[in-house]
Coordinates of C-alpha atoms in Angstrom, one line a residue:
X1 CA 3.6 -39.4 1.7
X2 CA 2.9 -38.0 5.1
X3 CA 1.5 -41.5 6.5
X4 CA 4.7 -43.4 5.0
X5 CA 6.9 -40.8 6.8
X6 CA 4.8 -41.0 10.3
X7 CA 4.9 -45.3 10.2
X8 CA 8.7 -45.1 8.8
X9 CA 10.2 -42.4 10.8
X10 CA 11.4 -40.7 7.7
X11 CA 12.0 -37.4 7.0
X12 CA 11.0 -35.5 3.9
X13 CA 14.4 -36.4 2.1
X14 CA 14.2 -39.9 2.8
X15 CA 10.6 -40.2 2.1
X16 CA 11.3 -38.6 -1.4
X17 CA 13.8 -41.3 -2.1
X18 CA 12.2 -44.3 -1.0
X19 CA 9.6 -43.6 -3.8
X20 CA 11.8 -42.8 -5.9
X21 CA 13.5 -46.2 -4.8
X22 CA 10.5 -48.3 -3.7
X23 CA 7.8 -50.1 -6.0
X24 CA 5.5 -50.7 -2.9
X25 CA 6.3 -46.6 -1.7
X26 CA 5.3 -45.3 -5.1
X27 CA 2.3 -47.8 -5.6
X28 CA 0.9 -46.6 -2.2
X29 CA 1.0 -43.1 -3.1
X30 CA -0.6 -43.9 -6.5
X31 CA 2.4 -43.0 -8.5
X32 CA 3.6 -45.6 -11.5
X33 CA 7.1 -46.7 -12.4
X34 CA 8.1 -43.4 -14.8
X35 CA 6.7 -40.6 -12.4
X36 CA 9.6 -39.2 -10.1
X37 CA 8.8 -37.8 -6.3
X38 CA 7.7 -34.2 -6.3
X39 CA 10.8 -32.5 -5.7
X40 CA 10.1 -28.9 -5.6
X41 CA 8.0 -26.8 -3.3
X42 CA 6.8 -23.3 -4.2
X43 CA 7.8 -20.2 -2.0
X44 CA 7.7 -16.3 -2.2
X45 CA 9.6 -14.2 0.2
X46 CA 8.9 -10.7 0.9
X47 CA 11.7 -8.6 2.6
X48 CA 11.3 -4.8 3.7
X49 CA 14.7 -2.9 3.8
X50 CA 15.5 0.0 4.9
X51 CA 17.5 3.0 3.6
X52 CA 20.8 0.7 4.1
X53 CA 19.4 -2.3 2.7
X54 CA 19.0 -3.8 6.3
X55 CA 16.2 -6.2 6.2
X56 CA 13.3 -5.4 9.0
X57 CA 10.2 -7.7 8.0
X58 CA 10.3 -11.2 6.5
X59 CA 7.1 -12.8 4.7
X60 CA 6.8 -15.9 3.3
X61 CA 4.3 -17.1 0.9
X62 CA 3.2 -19.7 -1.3
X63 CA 4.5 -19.0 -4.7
X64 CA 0.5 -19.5 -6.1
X65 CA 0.2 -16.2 -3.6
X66 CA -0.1 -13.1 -5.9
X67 CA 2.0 -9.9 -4.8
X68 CA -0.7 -7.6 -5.5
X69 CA -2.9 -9.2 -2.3
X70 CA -0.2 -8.8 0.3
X71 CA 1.3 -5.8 0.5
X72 CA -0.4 -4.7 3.6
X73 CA 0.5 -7.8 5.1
X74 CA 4.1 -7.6 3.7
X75 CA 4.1 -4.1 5.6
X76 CA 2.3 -5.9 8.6
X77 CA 5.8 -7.8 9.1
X78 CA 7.6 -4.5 9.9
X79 CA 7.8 -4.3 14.0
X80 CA 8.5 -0.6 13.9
X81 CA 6.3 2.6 13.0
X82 CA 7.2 3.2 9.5
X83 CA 7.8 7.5 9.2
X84 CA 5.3 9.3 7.0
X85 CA 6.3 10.3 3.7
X86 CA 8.8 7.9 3.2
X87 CA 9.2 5.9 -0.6
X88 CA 8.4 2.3 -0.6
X89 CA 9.8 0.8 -3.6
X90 CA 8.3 -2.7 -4.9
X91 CA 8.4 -4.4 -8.2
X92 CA 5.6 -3.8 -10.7
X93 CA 4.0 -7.3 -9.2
X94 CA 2.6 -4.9 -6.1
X95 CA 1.1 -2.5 -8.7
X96 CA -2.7 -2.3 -8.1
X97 CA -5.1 0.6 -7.1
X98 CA -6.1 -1.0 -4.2
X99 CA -2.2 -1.1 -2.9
X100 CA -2.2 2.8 -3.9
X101 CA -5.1 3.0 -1.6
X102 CA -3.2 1.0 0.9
X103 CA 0.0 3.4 0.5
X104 CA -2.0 6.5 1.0
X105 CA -3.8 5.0 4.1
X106 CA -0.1 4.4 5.7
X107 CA 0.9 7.8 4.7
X108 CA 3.8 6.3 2.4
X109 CA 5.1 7.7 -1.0
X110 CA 4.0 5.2 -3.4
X111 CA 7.4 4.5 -5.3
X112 CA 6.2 0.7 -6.8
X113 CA 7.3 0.6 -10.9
X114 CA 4.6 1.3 -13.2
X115 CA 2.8 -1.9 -15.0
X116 CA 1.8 -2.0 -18.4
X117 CA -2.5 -2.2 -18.8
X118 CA -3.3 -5.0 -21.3
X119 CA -3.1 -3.4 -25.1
X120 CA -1.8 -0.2 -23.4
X121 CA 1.7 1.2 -23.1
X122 CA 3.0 2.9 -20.3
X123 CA 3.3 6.7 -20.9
X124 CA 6.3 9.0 -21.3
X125 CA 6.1 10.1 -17.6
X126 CA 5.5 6.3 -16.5
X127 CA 8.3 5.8 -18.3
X128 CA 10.7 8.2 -17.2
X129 CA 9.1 7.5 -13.4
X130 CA 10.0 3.9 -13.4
X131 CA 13.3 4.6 -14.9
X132 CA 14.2 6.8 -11.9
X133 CA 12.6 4.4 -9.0
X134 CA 14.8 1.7 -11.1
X135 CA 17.9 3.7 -10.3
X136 CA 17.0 3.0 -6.1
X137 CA 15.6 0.0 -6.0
X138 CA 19.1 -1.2 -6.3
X139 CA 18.9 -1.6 -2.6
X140 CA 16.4 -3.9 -1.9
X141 CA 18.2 -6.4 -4.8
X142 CA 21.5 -6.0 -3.0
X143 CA 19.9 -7.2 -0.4
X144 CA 18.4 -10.6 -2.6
X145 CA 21.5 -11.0 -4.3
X146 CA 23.7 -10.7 -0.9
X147 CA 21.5 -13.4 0.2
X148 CA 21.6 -15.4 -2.5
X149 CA 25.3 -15.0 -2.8
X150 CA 26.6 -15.4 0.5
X151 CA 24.4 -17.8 2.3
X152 CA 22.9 -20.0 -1.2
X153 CA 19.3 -18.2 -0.9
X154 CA 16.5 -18.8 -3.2
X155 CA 16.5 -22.6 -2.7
X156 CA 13.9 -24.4 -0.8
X157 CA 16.4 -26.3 1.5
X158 CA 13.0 -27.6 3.5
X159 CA 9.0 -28.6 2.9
X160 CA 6.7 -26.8 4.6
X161 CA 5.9 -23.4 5.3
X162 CA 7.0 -22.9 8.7
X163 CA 10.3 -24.3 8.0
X164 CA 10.8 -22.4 4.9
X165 CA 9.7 -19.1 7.2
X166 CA 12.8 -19.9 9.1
X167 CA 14.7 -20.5 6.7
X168 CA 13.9 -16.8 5.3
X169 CA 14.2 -15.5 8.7
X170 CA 17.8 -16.9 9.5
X171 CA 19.3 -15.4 5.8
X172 CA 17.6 -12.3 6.7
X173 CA 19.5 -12.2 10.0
X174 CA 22.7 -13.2 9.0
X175 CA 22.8 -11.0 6.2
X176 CA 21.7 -8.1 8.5
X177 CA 24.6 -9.1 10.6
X178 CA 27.2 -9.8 8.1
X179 CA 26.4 -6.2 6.3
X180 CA 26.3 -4.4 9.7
X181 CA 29.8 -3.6 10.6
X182 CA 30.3 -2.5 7.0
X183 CA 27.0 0.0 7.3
X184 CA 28.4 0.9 11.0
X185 CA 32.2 1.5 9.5
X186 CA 31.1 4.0 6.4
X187 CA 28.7 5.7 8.8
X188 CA 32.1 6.6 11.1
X189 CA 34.2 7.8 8.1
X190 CA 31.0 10.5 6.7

């Protein structure tokens, strides 16, 4: 697909529909009459929030990329020194003893929800514990589902990893700067 794109000047859209479109595009790149162009592209993106649900580090992964491997380098993103003590909350996906050892290495409260072992149930005070993260983690989904609502997030809108890292990056800040004034004007009123 690439080489059809460099000798036609195409860009990934067009490419994807002149194989669709094209006998002689989709016999080059080995593809017979019933297949259809790849049309989807895998992504993870990893935000850190803070306490107002202001995004301050952007990651973006391949969707084959597991959670548990990247939480140091999720954490990495963040430009600032991150105070002692503080909670980070992250979906069960981050759950692994060797994040734990990451947590305690950063000095951070390790708030991620409890995981279930294979064939063994999470206990009463795992229970209760995740119930209560649960209850403040609400934050951090604002901040997916503001994205997703106001500025169509979640949708690969381009191929390649750079471009979907921009992507990310440019929700992130206009969500930042759409919730700002709101953060600002409830700050004034306490």
């Amino acid at each position: 697909m690439c080489l059809l794109q460099s000798w036609y000047v195409l860009s990934d859209y067009e490419v994807e529909d002149r194989i669709n479109d094209s006998l002689s595009f989709s016999y080059f790149c080995g593809m017979t009459i019933e297949q259809v162009a790849p049309d989807h592209f895998g992504f993870k993106k990893h935000h850190v929030t803070d306490d107002e649900g202001i995004v301050v580090g952007v990651l973006t992964t391949t969707a084959s990329k597991n959670g548990i491997a990247i939480l140091e380098e999720v954490l990495d993103t963040v430009n600032i020194e991150l105070p002692e003590d503080i909670p980070l909350k992250a979906d069960k996906g981050y759950q692994s003893k060797k994040n734990v050892e990451v947590l305690k290495k950063r000095k951070l409260k390790n708030h991620i929800l409890k995981k279930a072992l294979k064939n063994k149930l999470l206990t009463k005070w795992e229970l209760r514990f995740t119930k209560l993260i649960g209850k403040t983690r609400f934050k951090v989904e604002r901040t997916f589902g503001g994205i997703k609502l106001w500025f169509k997030g979640g949708i690969a809108r381009y191929k390649g990893m750079g471009k979907m890292h921009t992507q990310n990056l440019m929700e992130a800040i206009c969500y930042n700067l759409y919730r700002s004034h709101g953060i600002v004007a409830s700050n004034i009123k306490k």
